[in-house]
Short mmCIF file of C-alpha atoms in Angstrom, two decimals:
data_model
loop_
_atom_site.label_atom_id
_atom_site.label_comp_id
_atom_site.label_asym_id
_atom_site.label_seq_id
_atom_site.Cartn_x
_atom_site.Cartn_y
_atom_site.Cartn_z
CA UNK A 55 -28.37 -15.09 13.28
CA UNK A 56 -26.27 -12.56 15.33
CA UNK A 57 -23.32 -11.71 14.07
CA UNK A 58 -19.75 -12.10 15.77
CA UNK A 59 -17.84 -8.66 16.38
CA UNK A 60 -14.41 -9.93 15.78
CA UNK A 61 -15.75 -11.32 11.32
CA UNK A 62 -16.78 -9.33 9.47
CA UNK A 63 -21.04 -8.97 8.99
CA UNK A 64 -20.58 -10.29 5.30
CA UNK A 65 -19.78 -13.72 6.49
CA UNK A 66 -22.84 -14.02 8.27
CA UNK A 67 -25.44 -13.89 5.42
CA UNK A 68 -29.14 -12.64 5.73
CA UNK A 69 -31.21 -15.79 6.09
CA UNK A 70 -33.60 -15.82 2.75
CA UNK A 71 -36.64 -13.99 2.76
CA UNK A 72 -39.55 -17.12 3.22
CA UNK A 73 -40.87 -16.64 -0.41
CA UNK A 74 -38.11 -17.75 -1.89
CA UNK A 75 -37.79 -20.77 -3.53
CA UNK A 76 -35.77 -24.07 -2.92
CA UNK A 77 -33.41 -25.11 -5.03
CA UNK A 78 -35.00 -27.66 -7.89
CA UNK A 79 -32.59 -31.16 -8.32
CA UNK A 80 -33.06 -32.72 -11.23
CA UNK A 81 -33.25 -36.24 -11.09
CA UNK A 82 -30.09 -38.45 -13.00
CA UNK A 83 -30.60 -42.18 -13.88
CA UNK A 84 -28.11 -44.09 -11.74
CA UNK A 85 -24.81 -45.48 -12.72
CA UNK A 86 -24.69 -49.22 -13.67
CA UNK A 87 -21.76 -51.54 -13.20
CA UNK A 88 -20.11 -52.30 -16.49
CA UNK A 89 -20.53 -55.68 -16.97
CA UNK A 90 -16.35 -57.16 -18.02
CA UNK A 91 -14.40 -57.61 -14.97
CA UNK A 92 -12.87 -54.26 -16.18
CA UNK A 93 -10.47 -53.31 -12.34
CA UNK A 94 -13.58 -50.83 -11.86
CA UNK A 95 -13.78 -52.18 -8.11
CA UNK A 96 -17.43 -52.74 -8.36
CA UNK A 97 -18.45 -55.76 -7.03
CA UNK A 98 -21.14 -56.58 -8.88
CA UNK A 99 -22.07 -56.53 -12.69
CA UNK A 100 -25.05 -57.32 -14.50
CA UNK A 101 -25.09 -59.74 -17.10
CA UNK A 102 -28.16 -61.09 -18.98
CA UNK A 103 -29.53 -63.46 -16.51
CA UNK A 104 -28.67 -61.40 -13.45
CA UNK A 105 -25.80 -60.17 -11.25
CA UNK A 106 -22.49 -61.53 -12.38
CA UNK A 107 -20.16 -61.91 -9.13
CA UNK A 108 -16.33 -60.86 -9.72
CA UNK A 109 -14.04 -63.08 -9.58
CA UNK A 110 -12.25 -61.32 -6.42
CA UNK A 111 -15.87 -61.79 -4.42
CA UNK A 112 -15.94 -65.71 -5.71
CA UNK A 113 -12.86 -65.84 -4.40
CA UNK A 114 -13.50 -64.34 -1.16
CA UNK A 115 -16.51 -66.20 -0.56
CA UNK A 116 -15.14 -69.31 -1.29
CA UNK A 117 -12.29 -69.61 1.47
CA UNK A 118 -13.23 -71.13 4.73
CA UNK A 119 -14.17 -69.11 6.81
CA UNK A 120 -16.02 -66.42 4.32
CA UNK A 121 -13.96 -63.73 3.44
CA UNK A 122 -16.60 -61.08 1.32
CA UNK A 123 -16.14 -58.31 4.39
CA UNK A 124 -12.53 -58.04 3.09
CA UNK A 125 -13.66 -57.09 -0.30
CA UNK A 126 -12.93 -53.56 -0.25
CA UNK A 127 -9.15 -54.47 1.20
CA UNK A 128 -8.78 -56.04 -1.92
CA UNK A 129 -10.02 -52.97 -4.30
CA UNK A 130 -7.68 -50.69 -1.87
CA UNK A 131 -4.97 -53.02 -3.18
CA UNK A 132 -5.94 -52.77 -6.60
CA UNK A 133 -7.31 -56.33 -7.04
CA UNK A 134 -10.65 -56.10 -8.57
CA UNK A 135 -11.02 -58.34 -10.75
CA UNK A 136 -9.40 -61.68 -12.07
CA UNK A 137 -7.15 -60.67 -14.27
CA UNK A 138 -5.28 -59.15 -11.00
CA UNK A 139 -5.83 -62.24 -9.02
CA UNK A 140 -4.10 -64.22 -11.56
CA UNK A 141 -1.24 -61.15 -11.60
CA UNK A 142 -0.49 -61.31 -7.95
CA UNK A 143 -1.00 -65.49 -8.09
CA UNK A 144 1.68 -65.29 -10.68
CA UNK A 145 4.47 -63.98 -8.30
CA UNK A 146 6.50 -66.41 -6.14
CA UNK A 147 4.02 -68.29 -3.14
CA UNK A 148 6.58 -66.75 -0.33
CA UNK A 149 6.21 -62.98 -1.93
CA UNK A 150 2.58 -63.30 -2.24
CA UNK A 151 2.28 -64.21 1.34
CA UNK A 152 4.53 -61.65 2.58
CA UNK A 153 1.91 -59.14 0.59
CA UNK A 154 -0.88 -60.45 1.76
CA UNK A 155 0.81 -60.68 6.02
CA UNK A 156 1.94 -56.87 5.27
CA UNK A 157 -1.40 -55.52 3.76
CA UNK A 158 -4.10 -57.62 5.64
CA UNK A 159 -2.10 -58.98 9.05
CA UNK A 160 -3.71 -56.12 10.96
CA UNK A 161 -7.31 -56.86 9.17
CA UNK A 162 -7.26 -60.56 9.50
CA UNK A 163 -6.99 -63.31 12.12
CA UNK A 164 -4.39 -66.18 11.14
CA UNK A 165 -7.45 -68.61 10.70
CA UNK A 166 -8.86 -66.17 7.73
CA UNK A 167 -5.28 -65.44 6.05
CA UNK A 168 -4.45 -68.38 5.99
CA UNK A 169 -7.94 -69.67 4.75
CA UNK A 170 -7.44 -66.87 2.22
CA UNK A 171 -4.12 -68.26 0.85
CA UNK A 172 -5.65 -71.77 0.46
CA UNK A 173 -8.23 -70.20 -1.54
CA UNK A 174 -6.48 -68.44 -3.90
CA UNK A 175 -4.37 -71.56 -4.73
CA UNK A 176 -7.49 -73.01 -5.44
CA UNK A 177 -8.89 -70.11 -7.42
CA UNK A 178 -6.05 -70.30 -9.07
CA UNK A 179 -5.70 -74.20 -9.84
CA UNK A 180 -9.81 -73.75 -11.22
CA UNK A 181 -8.72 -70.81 -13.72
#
């Protein structure tokens, strides 16, 4: 590498000499989703006969036309699992709306927001 007059040499290391040795990684098992509907954003969580799907990706899949590509809109909200479905489905219809205009209007078509807010009334007659 040749070095640059106006740094200094020492910020141009010597390239190691070939013998030495590569840095060793050491293998770590991977993270697993915890398997409560715990707000940890994950999507999925394994239960005993398989994935488990959170309630926010039932949700999502279930409105006409499928929603599941907005998933991670909803975790950047903070609504990741059902107990904050039910939270935000607890507020009045016309502030929940608003919400959802203000946070997703620029993500969504009208067809898929408003598919989305017949869902969740749905979602939220079923729990």
């Amino acid at each position: 590498m040749k070095s640059n007059p106006s740094y200094p040499s020492s910020l141009f290391p010597a390239p190691a000499p070939a013998s030495a040795s590569a840095p060793a990684f050491v293998s770590a098992p991977i993270p697993t989703p915890i398997e409560s509907e715990g707000g940890n954003g994950h999507s999925h969580s394994t239960g005993e006969r398989g994935p488990v799907r959170s309630s926010v990706l039932e949700l999502l899949s279930s409105a006409k036309p499928n929603l599941e590509a907005f998933h991670p809109h909803f975790v950047k909200m903070g609504i990741t699992d059902g107990n904050a479905l039910r939270d935000l489905l607890s507020w009045p219809v016309h502030v929940q709306e608003r919400m959802l205009r203000v946070e997703l209007g620029g993500a969504m078509s009208a067809l898929q927001l408003y598919g989305l807010i017949a869902a969740m009334h749905q979602w939220k007659e079923s729990h």
